[in-house]
Amino acid sequence: ILNVEQSPQSLHVQEGDSTNFTCSFPSSNFYALHWYRWETAKSPEALFVMTLNGDEKKKGRISATLNTKEGYSYLYIKGSQPEDSATYLCASLTGTASKLTFGTGTRLQVTL
Amino acid sequence: DGGITQSPKYLFRKEGQNVTLSCEQNLNHDAMYWYRQDPGQGLRLIYYSQIVNDFQKGDIAEGYSVSREKKESFPLTVTSAQKNPTAFYLCASSPHPSSYNEQFFGPGTRLTVL
């Protein structure tokens, strides 16, 4: 994998459903993986910065896992709420440059 | 309140004109970044600065210029050489120029070339 890829592109769930989406990134020369939440008409906000293989982080109902050997990260949302509706971006840093490469995002819509 | 401000929110420009987008932060962050978003694409890095008076080209720097004369400010100039300037522009900052630091984003400027 040369670029950061996210799937699915969009997702529509009912309130209370749990959901997850995937971020795939180059596994060689990996440094860090970032997750951001971007609500409509707001600025992207950081959820997690992950660096270690096997790392798992949690913030409320949202958690993320990281597999640096195979180059993927999962973001889980337990019991989705309408306020979780947003685009979720992941970004990775690989190589020596101090810059992130972003995926195109997963757009989540949670309805009542 | 600490944060990042971008102005203006919407900007219209005639083809062939240069335009400067403002980005200011009062978070005392060393690193600042400019990204561009186009439909169906991820955020793409235009320029970044790790410290005052220093900046580096990102992945799509052609047709853009920046300056970093003050720690708080990182203005982006979209020149007439930029072939497709209509886009949404996001500015971000981080405490240190390291991928381990999360980035803090401004509200963005939507530039439309008429």
Tab-separated table of C-alpha atoms in Angstrom:
chain	number	residue	atom	x	y	z
A	1	ILE	CA	0.000	0.000	0.000
A	2	LEU	CA	1.504	3.324	-1.051
A	3	ASN	CA	-1.224	5.652	0.125
A	4	VAL	CA	-3.526	5.903	3.104
A	5	GLU	CA	-6.858	4.301	2.298
A	6	GLN	CA	-10.057	4.369	4.303
A	7	SER	CA	-13.130	2.198	4.022
A	8	PRO	CA	-15.986	2.399	3.714
A	9	GLN	CA	-16.271	5.798	2.076
A	10	SER	CA	-19.580	6.402	3.857
A	11	LEU	CA	-21.711	4.658	6.389
A	12	HIS	CA	-25.272	5.133	7.573
A	13	VAL	CA	-26.291	3.517	10.878
A	14	GLN	CA	-29.158	3.696	13.333
A	15	GLU	CA	-28.806	5.176	16.787
A	16	GLY	CA	-27.514	2.516	19.157
A	17	ASP	CA	-25.700	0.492	16.483
A	18	SER	CA	-22.025	-0.200	16.924
A	19	THR	CA	-19.832	0.360	13.912
A	20	ASN	CA	-16.258	0.235	12.777
A	21	PHE	CA	-14.166	1.386	9.875
A	22	THR	CA	-10.711	0.759	8.534
A	23	CYS	CA	-7.608	2.746	7.748
A	24	SER	CA	-4.848	1.083	5.699
A	25	PHE	CA	-1.407	2.646	5.464
A	26	PRO	CA	2.135	1.790	4.316
A	27	SER	CA	3.651	-0.496	6.926
A	28	SER	CA	7.297	0.175	6.105
A	29	ASN	CA	9.080	2.984	7.982
A	30	PHE	CA	6.002	3.631	10.086
A	31	TYR	CA	6.095	6.375	12.718
A	32	ALA	CA	2.573	7.260	13.792
A	33	LEU	CA	-1.107	6.997	12.948
A	34	HIS	CA	-3.573	9.799	13.686
A	35	TRP	CA	-7.376	9.710	13.824
A	36	TYR	CA	-9.427	12.905	13.525
A	37	ARG	CA	-13.137	13.623	13.688
A	38	TRP	CA	-14.463	16.341	11.409
A	39	GLU	CA	-17.994	17.516	12.035
A	40	THR	CA	-19.789	19.613	9.466
A	41	ALA	CA	-19.053	23.337	9.789
A	42	LYS	CA	-16.379	22.674	12.409
A	43	SER	CA	-12.629	22.091	12.419
A	44	PRO	CA	-11.129	18.586	12.470
A	45	GLU	CA	-10.340	17.476	16.017
A	46	ALA	CA	-7.841	14.847	17.047
A	47	LEU	CA	-9.137	11.612	18.520
A	48	PHE	CA	-6.009	9.505	18.831
A	49	VAL	CA	-2.318	9.434	17.998
A	50	MET	CA	-0.995	5.894	17.975
A	51	THR	CA	2.556	4.689	17.532
A	52	LEU	CA	3.011	1.159	18.902
A	53	ASN	CA	2.003	-2.085	17.240
A	54	GLY	CA	-0.920	-3.593	19.126
A	55	ASP	CA	-1.768	-0.268	20.707
A	56	GLU	CA	-5.385	0.258	21.656
A	57	LYS	CA	-6.790	3.626	22.706
A	58	LYS	CA	-10.198	4.598	23.999
A	59	LYS	CA	-12.111	7.842	24.443
A	60	GLY	CA	-15.626	7.334	25.726
A	61	ARG	CA	-17.491	5.136	23.271
A	62	ILE	CA	-14.786	5.419	20.620
A	63	SER	CA	-11.749	3.169	20.479
A	64	ALA	CA	-9.013	2.410	17.996
A	65	THR	CA	-6.518	-0.363	17.406
A	66	LEU	CA	-3.270	-0.381	15.502
A	67	ASN	CA	-1.417	-3.077	13.563
A	68	THR	CA	1.808	-1.623	12.225
A	69	LYS	CA	3.110	-4.901	10.804
A	70	GLU	CA	0.240	-5.311	8.376
A	71	GLY	CA	-0.528	-1.600	8.071
A	72	TYR	CA	-4.058	-1.102	9.334
A	73	SER	CA	-6.010	0.568	12.089
A	74	TYR	CA	-9.628	0.101	13.091
A	75	LEU	CA	-11.856	2.751	14.646
A	76	TYR	CA	-14.815	1.450	16.647
A	77	ILE	CA	-17.848	3.359	17.856
A	78	LYS	CA	-20.017	1.606	20.396
A	79	GLY	CA	-23.694	2.542	20.606
A	80	SER	CA	-23.627	5.253	17.932
A	81	GLN	CA	-25.382	8.531	18.694
A	82	PRO	CA	-26.497	11.280	16.274
A	83	GLU	CA	-23.700	13.497	17.605
A	84	ASP	CA	-21.195	10.928	16.286
A	85	SER	CA	-22.176	11.934	12.758
A	86	ALA	CA	-18.997	13.266	11.165
A	87	THR	CA	-16.221	12.420	8.768
A	88	TYR	CA	-13.473	10.377	10.390
A	89	LEU	CA	-10.011	10.938	8.971
A	90	CYS	CA	-6.915	8.900	9.488
A	91	ALA	CA	-3.400	10.026	8.647
A	92	SER	CA	-0.088	8.263	8.816
A	93	LEU	CA	3.508	9.263	8.932
A	94	THR	CA	5.958	6.921	7.265
A	95	GLY	CA	9.487	7.641	6.234
A	96	THR	CA	11.644	10.477	7.429
A	97	ALA	CA	9.555	13.546	6.657
A	98	SER	CA	7.651	15.274	9.434
A	99	LYS	CA	4.391	15.324	7.564
A	100	LEU	CA	1.160	13.380	7.600
A	101	THR	CA	-0.555	11.677	4.677
A	102	PHE	CA	-4.328	11.733	5.039
A	103	GLY	CA	-6.914	9.287	3.807
A	104	THR	CA	-10.105	10.483	2.139
A	105	GLY	CA	-12.168	9.801	5.255
A	106	THR	CA	-15.196	7.768	6.232
A	107	ARG	CA	-18.394	9.770	6.442
A	108	LEU	CA	-20.648	8.453	9.210
A	109	GLN	CA	-24.286	9.395	9.534
A	110	VAL	CA	-26.238	8.252	12.592
A	111	THR	CA	-29.993	8.585	12.481
A	112	LEU	CA	-32.673	8.166	15.133
B	1	ASP	CA	-9.525	31.500	24.163
B	2	GLY	CA	-6.591	29.666	22.629
B	3	GLY	CA	-6.916	28.448	19.094
B	4	ILE	CA	-6.319	28.915	15.415
B	5	THR	CA	-8.098	31.505	13.347
B	6	GLN	CA	-8.340	31.720	9.601
B	7	SER	CA	-9.702	34.587	7.620
B	8	PRO	CA	-11.693	35.160	5.631
B	9	LYS	CA	-14.151	32.264	5.735
B	10	TYR	CA	-15.079	32.730	2.090
B	11	LEU	CA	-12.907	34.355	-0.531
B	12	PHE	CA	-13.570	35.107	-4.153
B	13	ARG	CA	-10.875	36.017	-6.573
B	14	LYS	CA	-10.676	36.802	-10.231
B	15	GLU	CA	-8.514	34.609	-12.387
B	16	GLY	CA	-4.960	35.941	-12.594
B	17	GLN	CA	-4.976	37.634	-9.185
B	18	ASN	CA	-2.848	36.667	-6.228
B	19	VAL	CA	-4.635	36.257	-2.903
B	20	THR	CA	-3.368	35.758	0.650
B	21	LEU	CA	-5.083	33.561	3.229
B	22	SER	CA	-4.485	34.374	6.854
B	23	CYS	CA	-3.689	31.875	9.624
B	24	GLU	CA	-2.993	32.919	13.200
B	25	GLN	CA	-2.502	30.807	16.331
B	26	ASN	CA	-2.113	31.775	19.984
B	27	LEU	CA	-1.251	28.275	21.190
B	28	ASN	CA	2.500	28.962	21.203
B	29	HIS	CA	2.972	26.096	18.756
B	30	ASP	CA	6.221	25.755	16.856
B	31	ALA	CA	4.885	23.950	13.795
B	32	MET	CA	2.254	25.171	11.351
B	33	TYR	CA	0.776	23.586	8.221
B	34	TRP	CA	-1.365	24.432	5.204
B	35	TYR	CA	-3.610	21.804	3.636
B	36	ARG	CA	-5.938	21.825	0.703
B	37	GLN	CA	-9.100	19.765	0.393
B	38	ASP	CA	-10.777	18.893	-2.883
B	39	PRO	CA	-13.899	16.746	-3.330
B	40	GLY	CA	-13.125	13.041	-3.080
B	41	GLN	CA	-9.558	13.586	-1.932
B	42	GLY	CA	-7.813	13.555	1.397
B	43	LEU	CA	-6.195	16.626	2.860
B	44	ARG	CA	-3.059	17.398	0.878
B	45	LEU	CA	-0.125	19.257	2.366
B	46	ILE	CA	0.891	22.466	0.621
B	47	TYR	CA	3.597	23.901	2.906
B	48	TYR	CA	4.703	23.441	6.478
B	49	SER	CA	6.889	25.301	8.905
B	50	GLN	CA	8.679	23.718	11.829
B	51	ILE	CA	10.045	26.925	13.270
B	52	VAL	CA	10.007	30.665	12.704
B	53	ASN	CA	11.771	31.823	9.536
B	54	ASP	CA	11.822	28.327	8.110
B	55	PHE	CA	9.369	26.406	5.924
B	56	GLN	CA	9.331	23.434	3.562
B	57	LYS	CA	7.326	22.468	0.528
B	58	GLY	CA	4.648	19.870	0.963
B	59	ASP	CA	3.240	17.587	-1.690
B	60	ILE	CA	1.512	20.248	-3.802
B	61	ALA	CA	3.482	23.486	-3.316
B	62	GLU	CA	3.477	24.658	-6.926
B	63	GLY	CA	1.652	27.954	-7.330
B	64	TYR	CA	1.726	28.752	-3.609
B	65	SER	CA	4.038	30.714	-1.343
B	66	VAL	CA	4.265	31.174	2.430
B	67	SER	CA	6.166	33.131	5.036
B	68	ARG	CA	6.815	32.529	8.730
B	69	GLU	CA	8.118	35.805	10.123
B	70	LYS	CA	6.302	35.392	13.427
B	71	LYS	CA	5.592	32.274	15.458
B	72	GLU	CA	1.873	33.075	15.544
B	73	SER	CA	1.352	33.673	11.849
B	74	PHE	CA	1.688	31.545	8.706
B	75	PRO	CA	0.003	33.278	5.740
B	76	LEU	CA	-0.493	31.427	2.462
B	77	THR	CA	-0.429	33.238	-0.868
B	78	VAL	CA	-2.200	31.611	-3.772
B	79	THR	CA	-0.530	32.966	-6.868
B	80	SER	CA	-1.807	33.243	-10.407
B	81	ALA	CA	0.500	30.327	-11.233
B	82	GLN	CA	-1.748	27.934	-9.323
B	83	LYS	CA	-3.740	26.300	-12.093
B	84	ASN	CA	-6.714	25.122	-10.096
B	85	PRO	CA	-6.963	27.240	-6.938
B	86	THR	CA	-10.652	26.766	-6.138
B	87	ALA	CA	-10.661	24.612	-2.999
B	88	PHE	CA	-11.096	24.541	0.758
B	89	TYR	CA	-7.920	25.510	2.631
B	90	LEU	CA	-7.154	24.394	6.176
B	91	CYS	CA	-4.415	25.674	8.426
B	92	ALA	CA	-3.128	23.618	11.346
B	93	SER	CA	-0.522	23.803	14.082
B	94	SER	CA	1.167	21.409	16.478
B	95	PRO	CA	3.304	21.977	19.583
B	96	HIS	CA	6.420	20.547	17.996
B	97	PRO	CA	7.290	19.433	14.474
B	98	SER	CA	6.740	15.783	15.212
B	99	SER	CA	4.247	13.277	13.924
B	100	TYR	CA	3.629	12.218	17.521
B	101	ASN	CA	1.859	15.497	18.202
B	102	GLU	CA	-1.751	15.894	17.213
B	103	GLN	CA	-2.507	18.779	14.924
B	104	PHE	CA	-4.969	21.543	15.778
B	105	PHE	CA	-6.975	22.868	12.868
B	106	GLY	CA	-8.512	26.214	12.026
B	107	PRO	CA	-12.025	26.630	10.597
B	108	GLY	CA	-10.825	26.861	7.002
B	109	THR	CA	-11.151	29.277	4.091
B	110	ARG	CA	-13.126	28.418	0.984
B	111	LEU	CA	-11.516	30.040	-2.046
B	112	THR	CA	-13.437	30.378	-5.274
B	113	VAL	CA	-11.846	31.650	-8.453
B	114	LEU	CA	-14.314	33.342	-10.750
